[in-house]
Amino acid sequence: MKKYQHYINGEWLDTSDKEIIPVLNPANEELIGEITCGKEADINHAVEAAKKAYNSRILVDMNPMERAKLMRGIAEELRKISKEGGALLCAENGKLLSSSINEFIEAANYFDYYSGLTDKIEGQTIPVNSQVMDYTIYEPYGVSGHIVPWNFPISMVARSLACSFAAGNSTVIKPAELTPLATHSFFAQAIHNAGVPAGLINIVTGYGNEAGAALTAHPDVAQITFTGSVKTGKTILRAAAERAVPAVVELGGKSAAVVLPDADIDKVVNATKIGIFSQAGQICSAMSRMIVHKSIKQEVLDKLSKLAGSIKVGPGDEEGVELTPVISEEQLQKIENYARSGLQAGANVISGGNRIDRKGYFFEPTIYSEVKPEMTIAQEEIFGPFLSILDYEDHEEAVHIANDTEYGLAAGVFTRDVDMATKTAALLNGGQVYVNSWFTGSIATPFGGYKQSGYSREKGQQAIKSYLQLKNIGIQL
Ligand code: NAI
Ligand code: MG
């Protein structure tokens, strides 16, 4: 049994406490590793190391071209280890092996992408009067604290870290307690091998209410980034408000696809396959609702029922598998409860609805129709392979249903009519809108929520601004 350690100040260390966090493989419930549980004292140690590294100005004063080179070195190291790192990620998260390897590649791409911005953090000159020379510069915050969820342990660390690092901050990362292993071993090793100076990047795993809370409350953490549930997001925002520090928050979703009467139904089926069944639906921007015009409802339901019946379920490292397990027994029970609540509320089962009778946290590919907007399964984030289908008569009604949740992360519209596509896209509440597909975005496209899905934007060029503060300097001539 491998025991994993924390990465603090350029070293792998046990924590101050004897408590162990066991990590299970969701596909077979077997113990695959354990890590010493990070506590407040370990967070303090990591923040101290990060602060010291920041104050040394080693990264802040580094020539931007050199900082970029260092980041491209991290990218290269991540690509080198993508296969072995991916295998461990697949074991701890349960997702497809190909997706796990791809997370390391995507992480590398984040470092490459943001390395291109290190020498483009430009200020302005501002005309005050002829006797004053006034200009602005962007500066890092200092120590940046990142709290990461378990659904994309590697690519989400990279998403915020690459920005934070490119901007010149020191970073302390708190991975999710369910999936810390690949981050503490392969990811940390890549940073180390690339020659990142000690203390600039630190990784400590512990439980959210201990290590996570200690990180957000620490007086030397000057900026916070969080991805996860709305509930925890609000706890983190309160902690940030307590110290008046900024926080990047990317919270959950209940994203709807609106299917207009002229839609290409094969495109709807393809989008469903990737939108709600990839990664067992555990994606914040998953297509968890579909709002279908009554005139084509039967055809859509027939094709989706066939799709659900054809999906191969199994562990992520098995050939041909399309639907992998969910992360934990707790998550599985949560999905079961939603399935039951949908039935009680009067929804109709098109497919699935049950956990699968085998070892591992497998849930059937599930589609419910006759879902009404006020039902719990139409309102709450289920975070499983579970699609709720609602129907509508006129366009206004469809948009109203799509927007009628507390979330606003992503949305979609299916139509052959470009005017209707742009009109609908403009009316939908969501930070990303997909037309005739799902997940069309990339590292370069801004991502984030409307309403309770959060207000920050990650990815793309503007994301780096969340890790920089603006200073104005005036010189009396
Ligand atoms: P969570 O939001 O509670 O956990 C995410 C991260 O926050 C973990 O690293 C956790 O240790 C940390 N955390 C928890 N409590 C904290 C606190 N008080 N202070 C600081 N950090 C804290 O999500 P959880 O419990 O894993 O899953 C529950 C639900 O959240 C899921 O069913 C899903 O609906 C949603 N979720 C959404 C994600 C997204 O990508 N939007 C990702 C993960 C979960
Ligand atoms: Mg939680």
XYZ file of C-alpha atoms and ligand atoms in Angstrom:
522
model
C 0.000 0.000 0.000
C 1.537 3.274 -1.051
C 1.458 6.134 1.404
C 1.464 9.577 -0.159
C 2.891 12.767 1.306
C 2.314 16.490 1.145
C 4.442 18.770 -1.005
C 5.583 21.749 1.041
C 8.526 24.039 0.370
C 9.910 21.717 -2.298
C 9.807 18.598 -0.105
C 7.517 15.623 0.373
C 6.491 15.463 4.026
C 4.160 13.658 6.375
C 1.758 15.934 8.189
C 1.711 16.899 11.833
C -1.073 14.413 12.532
C -1.302 10.612 12.535
C -4.729 10.600 10.915
C -4.859 8.919 7.515
C -7.138 9.597 4.560
C -7.821 6.331 2.715
C -8.428 6.572 -1.036
C -10.655 4.015 -2.773
C -11.031 2.995 -6.397
C -14.665 3.835 -7.256
C -14.776 0.999 -9.805
C -14.121 -1.772 -7.242
C -14.142 -0.088 -3.806
C -10.596 -1.278 -3.145
C -8.129 0.764 -1.148
C -5.470 2.049 -3.545
C -3.485 4.397 -1.341
C -3.512 6.644 1.669
C -2.264 10.052 2.582
C -1.540 11.642 5.916
C -4.329 14.059 6.713
C -3.383 17.729 6.460
C -4.454 19.859 9.414
C -4.343 23.540 10.244
C -0.684 23.275 11.281
C 0.243 21.854 7.864
C -1.679 24.579 6.050
C 0.166 27.117 8.202
C 3.459 25.502 7.259
C 2.601 25.617 3.537
C 1.370 29.222 3.655
C 4.504 30.250 5.509
C 6.663 28.618 2.822
C 4.602 30.299 0.104
C 4.877 33.699 1.798
C 8.626 33.359 2.190
C 8.994 32.367 -1.465
C 6.816 35.301 -2.505
C 8.738 37.778 -0.381
C 12.020 36.551 -1.847
C 10.631 37.994 -5.123
C 12.162 35.112 -7.023
C 9.082 34.763 -9.214
C 7.920 38.394 -9.161
C 11.258 39.712 -10.333
C 11.913 36.883 -12.763
C 12.176 38.043 -16.363
C 8.742 37.305 -17.892
C 10.396 35.269 -20.650
C 12.118 33.134 -18.009
C 8.855 32.650 -16.121
C 7.279 31.514 -19.384
C 10.136 29.080 -19.980
C 9.691 27.630 -16.507
C 5.983 27.129 -17.221
C 6.673 25.437 -20.540
C 9.063 23.183 -18.645
C 6.208 22.191 -16.309
C 4.063 21.474 -19.378
C 6.751 19.235 -20.824
C 7.099 17.301 -17.558
C 3.319 16.844 -17.360
C 3.229 15.410 -20.891
C 6.070 13.029 -20.063
C 4.190 11.491 -17.150
C 0.684 11.623 -18.596
C 0.404 7.846 -19.033
C 1.493 6.760 -15.537
C -0.154 9.766 -13.904
C -3.316 9.051 -15.875
C -3.388 5.454 -14.654
C -3.338 6.600 -11.022
C -5.932 9.287 -11.688
C -8.169 6.695 -13.356
C -7.857 4.471 -10.290
C -8.693 7.177 -7.747
C -11.385 9.029 -9.711
C -12.956 6.222 -11.738
C -13.114 8.172 -15.001
C -12.001 6.740 -18.362
C -8.292 6.042 -18.652
C -8.188 8.066 -21.875
C -9.822 11.037 -20.086
C -7.406 10.627 -17.177
C -4.368 10.750 -19.459
C -5.972 13.661 -21.249
C -6.222 15.588 -17.980
C -2.446 15.634 -17.761
C -2.254 16.770 -21.391
C -4.839 19.465 -20.719
C -2.929 20.518 -17.599
C 0.190 20.848 -19.769
C -1.811 22.923 -22.247
C -2.871 25.303 -19.460
C 0.772 25.966 -18.600
C 1.634 26.493 -22.269
C -1.344 28.783 -22.807
C -0.729 31.009 -19.790
C 3.039 31.018 -20.343
C 2.178 33.115 -23.383
C 0.734 35.847 -21.152
C 3.670 36.415 -18.778
C 5.101 39.172 -20.977
C 1.722 40.659 -21.915
C 0.580 41.885 -18.490
C 0.494 45.489 -19.634
C -0.553 48.652 -17.841
C -1.632 52.016 -19.204
C -0.488 55.606 -19.160
C -3.203 58.045 -18.145
C -3.227 61.727 -19.068
C -3.701 63.662 -15.813
C -2.039 66.968 -16.726
C 1.220 68.088 -18.280
C 2.943 68.147 -14.886
C 2.052 64.558 -13.940
C 3.182 61.317 -15.500
C 0.586 58.699 -14.461
C 0.689 54.987 -15.210
C -0.725 51.667 -14.029
C 0.945 48.340 -13.352
C -0.487 44.931 -12.469
C 0.965 43.161 -9.464
C 0.323 39.687 -8.018
C -1.546 39.386 -4.717
C 1.079 37.333 -2.886
C -0.126 33.967 -1.597
C -3.019 32.456 -3.534
C -5.023 29.550 -2.027
C -6.769 27.043 -4.317
C -9.428 24.551 -3.251
C -9.960 21.863 -5.858
C -12.834 19.390 -6.406
C -12.557 15.701 -7.218
C -14.124 15.634 -10.690
C -11.086 17.069 -12.538
C -8.293 16.818 -9.968
C -5.408 17.493 -12.357
C -6.774 19.808 -15.028
C -8.523 22.007 -12.453
C -5.368 22.397 -10.400
C -3.624 23.481 -13.572
C -6.456 25.796 -14.611
C -6.044 28.076 -11.615
C -2.375 27.398 -10.857
C -1.145 28.294 -14.358
C -2.896 31.695 -14.093
C -1.735 32.298 -10.566
C 1.856 31.371 -11.421
C 1.950 33.351 -14.672
C 0.791 36.376 -12.638
C 3.650 35.872 -10.152
C 1.818 34.596 -7.062
C 2.911 31.811 -4.731
C 0.237 29.132 -4.425
C -1.051 26.684 -1.821
C -3.292 23.973 -3.267
C -5.810 21.931 -1.233
C -6.892 18.975 -3.421
C -10.134 17.101 -2.766
C -9.797 14.437 -0.072
C -11.386 11.872 -2.421
C -8.769 12.265 -5.169
C -5.435 13.568 -3.853
C -3.024 10.888 -5.044
C -2.110 11.838 -8.627
C -1.774 15.483 -7.548
C 0.617 14.701 -4.693
C 2.726 12.292 -6.700
C 2.851 12.872 -10.469
C 1.724 16.489 -10.571
C 4.015 17.555 -7.722
C 6.857 15.602 -9.316
C 6.361 17.460 -12.609
C 6.617 20.809 -10.805
C 9.660 19.632 -8.929
C 11.394 18.213 -12.011
C 10.745 21.399 -13.955
C 12.828 23.232 -11.340
C 10.168 25.404 -9.748
C 11.880 27.090 -6.773
C 10.851 25.748 -3.348
C 7.770 27.280 -1.756
C 6.235 28.771 -4.890
C 3.820 25.833 -5.233
C 2.680 23.777 -2.223
C 0.122 20.970 -2.023
C -1.640 19.915 1.193
C -4.650 17.606 1.352
C -7.008 17.406 4.282
C -10.734 17.564 4.847
C -12.595 20.629 3.666
C -13.807 21.741 7.080
C -10.267 21.465 8.502
C -7.522 22.040 5.925
C -9.831 23.834 3.498
C -11.243 26.129 6.154
C -7.742 26.813 7.572
C -6.559 27.866 4.111
C -9.450 30.267 3.493
C -9.118 31.753 6.991
C -5.347 32.206 6.919
C -4.397 35.887 7.293
C -1.559 35.560 4.759
C -3.703 34.102 1.967
C -4.445 37.131 -0.177
C -6.623 35.543 -2.859
C -8.768 32.386 -2.988
C -9.951 30.150 -5.838
C -12.658 27.539 -5.371
C -14.575 25.127 -7.602
C -17.295 22.931 -6.112
C -20.803 23.049 -4.678
C -22.816 26.232 -4.167
C -23.112 25.471 -0.469
C -19.361 25.178 0.111
C -18.785 28.097 -2.270
C -20.881 30.325 -0.040
C -18.957 29.180 3.046
C -15.754 30.120 1.257
C -17.123 33.489 0.151
C -18.066 34.234 3.774
C -14.525 33.360 4.881
C -13.131 35.597 2.121
C -15.482 38.435 3.106
C -14.369 38.123 6.729
C -10.849 39.114 5.621
C -11.928 41.221 2.605
C -9.927 39.149 0.108
C -11.110 38.361 -3.428
C -12.303 34.886 -4.370
C -12.739 33.170 -7.710
C -15.759 30.873 -7.453
C -16.990 28.400 -10.016
C -19.981 26.584 -8.568
C -22.462 24.003 -9.789
C -25.010 23.929 -12.545
C -28.318 22.588 -13.787
C -27.716 23.329 -17.434
C -30.496 22.936 -19.971
C -30.531 22.136 -23.655
C -33.478 23.708 -25.469
C -34.501 21.570 -28.445
C -36.455 23.536 -31.059
C -38.907 21.788 -33.454
C -36.480 21.915 -36.410
C -33.516 20.418 -34.478
C -31.242 17.773 -35.983
C -32.108 14.983 -33.562
C -28.908 13.034 -34.188
C -26.996 16.046 -32.907
C -29.203 16.056 -29.818
C -28.374 12.383 -29.234
C -24.623 12.939 -29.659
C -24.711 15.895 -27.297
C -26.580 13.812 -24.711
C -23.935 11.127 -24.870
C -21.118 13.531 -24.092
C -23.171 16.079 -22.152
C -24.587 13.875 -19.401
C -23.054 10.406 -19.700
C -19.360 11.281 -20.044
C -17.653 11.147 -16.685
C -20.900 9.752 -15.280
C -22.445 13.205 -15.429
C -20.093 14.567 -12.765
C -19.291 17.748 -14.636
C -20.408 21.153 -13.392
C -21.550 22.168 -16.875
C -23.222 18.809 -17.642
C -26.376 18.808 -19.787
C -28.619 17.699 -16.931
C -31.900 19.010 -18.348
C -33.432 18.869 -21.807
C -36.413 20.974 -22.827
C -37.967 19.470 -25.942
C -40.692 20.791 -28.224
C -43.825 18.607 -27.935
C -43.962 17.994 -31.726
C -40.687 16.025 -31.725
C -40.746 14.698 -28.171
C -41.595 11.101 -29.066
C -38.851 10.826 -31.678
C -36.294 12.314 -29.248
C -37.360 9.951 -26.456
C -37.152 6.903 -28.757
C -33.655 7.793 -29.899
C -32.436 8.640 -26.396
C -33.852 5.405 -25.028
C -31.885 3.522 -27.690
C -28.767 5.524 -26.779
C -29.104 4.702 -23.070
C -29.563 1.032 -23.906
C -26.391 0.969 -25.998
C -24.055 2.537 -23.439
C -21.404 0.189 -22.123
C -20.924 0.511 -18.371
C -17.714 -0.508 -16.613
C -14.406 0.550 -15.075
C -12.524 3.373 -16.783
C -9.607 1.207 -17.856
C -11.722 -1.374 -19.689
C -11.834 -1.316 -23.482
C -14.999 0.171 -24.988
C -16.503 1.421 -21.720
C -18.510 4.643 -21.995
C -20.113 5.066 -18.573
C -17.837 4.884 -15.545
C -18.703 4.804 -11.831
C -19.509 7.859 -9.737
C -17.004 8.984 -7.166
C -18.306 7.515 -3.901
C -20.998 5.572 -2.068
C -22.283 8.890 -0.704
C -22.633 10.328 -4.196
C -24.330 7.102 -5.390
C -26.894 7.319 -2.587
C -27.525 10.959 -3.379
C -28.346 10.017 -6.993
C -30.583 7.138 -5.835
C -32.526 9.566 -3.667
C -33.060 11.900 -6.603
C -34.238 8.963 -8.748
C -36.761 8.029 -6.082
C -37.924 11.615 -5.620
C -38.502 11.949 -9.390
C -40.680 8.834 -9.424
C -42.689 10.002 -6.436
C -43.231 13.357 -8.114
C -44.686 11.640 -11.176
C -41.841 11.557 -13.711
C -41.683 8.737 -16.255
C -38.657 6.422 -16.550
C -37.274 6.230 -20.087
C -34.213 4.332 -18.901
C -32.278 3.460 -15.750
C -33.042 4.909 -12.339
C -31.100 2.425 -10.207
C -27.656 1.633 -8.922
C -26.119 -1.360 -10.637
C -25.790 -4.561 -8.670
C -22.022 -5.034 -8.795
C -18.942 -3.917 -6.866
C -18.191 -0.246 -7.405
C -20.305 2.890 -7.470
C -22.137 2.325 -10.734
C -25.433 3.974 -11.626
C -27.499 3.164 -14.711
C -27.628 5.652 -17.560
C -30.818 7.390 -16.500
C -33.383 9.398 -18.426
C -36.693 10.617 -16.965
C -39.383 12.306 -19.041
C -42.575 14.124 -17.969
C -40.429 16.135 -15.579
C -42.085 19.350 -14.429
C -40.109 22.550 -13.736
C -40.974 22.577 -10.028
C -39.761 19.005 -9.352
C -36.596 18.628 -7.280
C -34.925 16.687 -10.123
C -35.488 19.710 -12.380
C -34.032 22.159 -9.861
C -31.106 20.589 -7.989
C -27.678 19.522 -9.204
C -27.690 15.704 -9.180
C -24.108 15.206 -10.401
C -24.713 11.787 -11.929
C -25.653 10.139 -15.271
C -29.178 11.499 -14.958
C -31.057 13.483 -17.607
C -34.388 15.172 -16.803
C -36.562 15.829 -19.861
C -39.217 18.544 -19.845
C -41.407 19.618 -22.739
C -42.872 22.844 -24.028
C -45.246 24.349 -26.556
C -43.896 27.817 -27.374
C -40.434 29.338 -27.457
C -41.000 31.805 -24.642
C -42.074 28.976 -22.361
C -38.928 26.971 -23.240
C -36.631 29.866 -22.376
C -38.553 30.499 -19.172
C -38.170 26.848 -18.071
C -34.474 26.822 -19.014
C -33.816 29.927 -16.904
C -36.032 28.887 -14.010
C -33.390 27.458 -11.630
C -30.983 29.107 -9.224
C -28.092 28.073 -11.486
C -26.705 29.586 -14.674
C -23.489 27.856 -15.684
C -24.079 26.559 -19.216
C -27.005 26.245 -21.612
C -27.648 25.001 -25.116
C -29.958 25.259 -28.080
C -30.576 22.832 -30.921
C -31.951 24.246 -34.172
C -31.088 24.498 -37.865
C -32.173 28.154 -37.898
C -29.313 30.553 -37.255
C -31.655 33.385 -36.280
C -33.388 31.221 -33.688
C -30.004 29.971 -32.422
C -28.661 33.479 -31.796
C -31.978 34.727 -30.426
C -32.216 31.813 -27.980
C -28.538 31.997 -27.006
C -29.041 35.650 -26.093
C -32.013 34.829 -23.850
C -30.484 31.911 -21.921
C -28.876 32.523 -18.502
C -25.478 30.894 -18.692
C -21.813 31.796 -18.933
C -21.390 29.436 -21.899
C -24.033 28.586 -24.495
C -23.580 25.687 -26.893
C -25.401 25.490 -30.219
C -26.071 22.034 -31.734
C -23.490 20.395 -29.469
C -22.243 20.364 -25.877
C -18.846 21.308 -24.340
C -17.639 23.188 -27.415
C -15.266 25.317 -25.307
C -11.509 25.102 -24.843
C -8.813 26.522 -22.567
C -9.061 29.745 -24.562
C -12.808 30.302 -24.033
C -14.028 32.103 -20.871
C -15.901 29.813 -18.502
C -18.012 30.624 -15.459
C -21.495 31.158 -14.167
C -24.493 33.430 -14.032
C -26.629 33.559 -10.882
C -25.631 31.053 -8.158
C -23.212 29.217 -10.446
C -20.683 31.888 -9.477
C -19.503 35.120 -11.042
C -15.861 34.529 -11.917
C -14.487 33.647 -15.319
C -11.768 31.064 -15.666
C -9.938 30.012 -18.836
C -9.129 32.468 -21.607
C -6.972 35.565 -21.440
C -9.051 37.585 -18.982
C -8.791 34.885 -16.262
C -5.282 36.004 -15.338
C -6.722 39.331 -14.105
C -8.258 37.493 -11.130
C -4.711 36.870 -9.905
C -3.484 40.462 -10.326
C -4.184 43.734 -8.556
C -3.944 47.104 -10.209
C -1.647 49.868 -8.980
C -1.700 53.456 -10.172
C 1.505 55.502 -9.958
C 1.659 59.270 -10.420
C 4.904 61.193 -10.849
C 4.954 64.929 -10.325
C 7.272 66.191 -13.030
P -17.613 20.400 -2.018
O -17.932 21.637 -2.763
O -18.035 20.328 -0.586
O -16.020 20.110 -2.084
C -15.140 20.666 -3.023
C -13.837 21.029 -2.341
O -14.081 21.951 -1.287
C -13.092 19.856 -1.693
O -11.695 20.042 -1.890
C -13.450 20.001 -0.223
O -12.483 19.436 0.637
C -13.479 21.503 -0.076
N -14.271 21.986 1.071
C -15.407 21.428 1.603
N -15.841 22.154 2.648
C -14.982 23.200 2.799
C -14.883 24.304 3.711
N -15.763 24.486 4.703
N -13.865 25.198 3.567
C -12.967 25.033 2.582
N -12.989 24.009 1.703
C -13.985 23.094 1.794
O -18.244 19.198 -2.854
P -18.482 17.671 -2.430
O -18.947 17.602 -1.007
O -17.295 16.906 -2.832
O -19.705 17.267 -3.418
C -21.028 17.640 -3.111
C -21.724 18.187 -4.343
O -21.079 19.349 -4.822
C -21.735 17.247 -5.542
O -22.760 16.324 -5.453
C -21.934 18.213 -6.678
O -23.298 18.513 -6.815
C -21.201 19.453 -6.223
N -19.857 19.562 -6.837
C -19.706 20.395 -7.900
C -18.498 20.470 -8.537
C -18.341 21.357 -9.718
O -17.486 21.117 -10.543
N -19.106 22.419 -9.807
C -17.340 19.672 -8.134
C -17.575 18.856 -6.965
C -18.807 18.805 -6.363
Mg -18.911 18.786 0.872
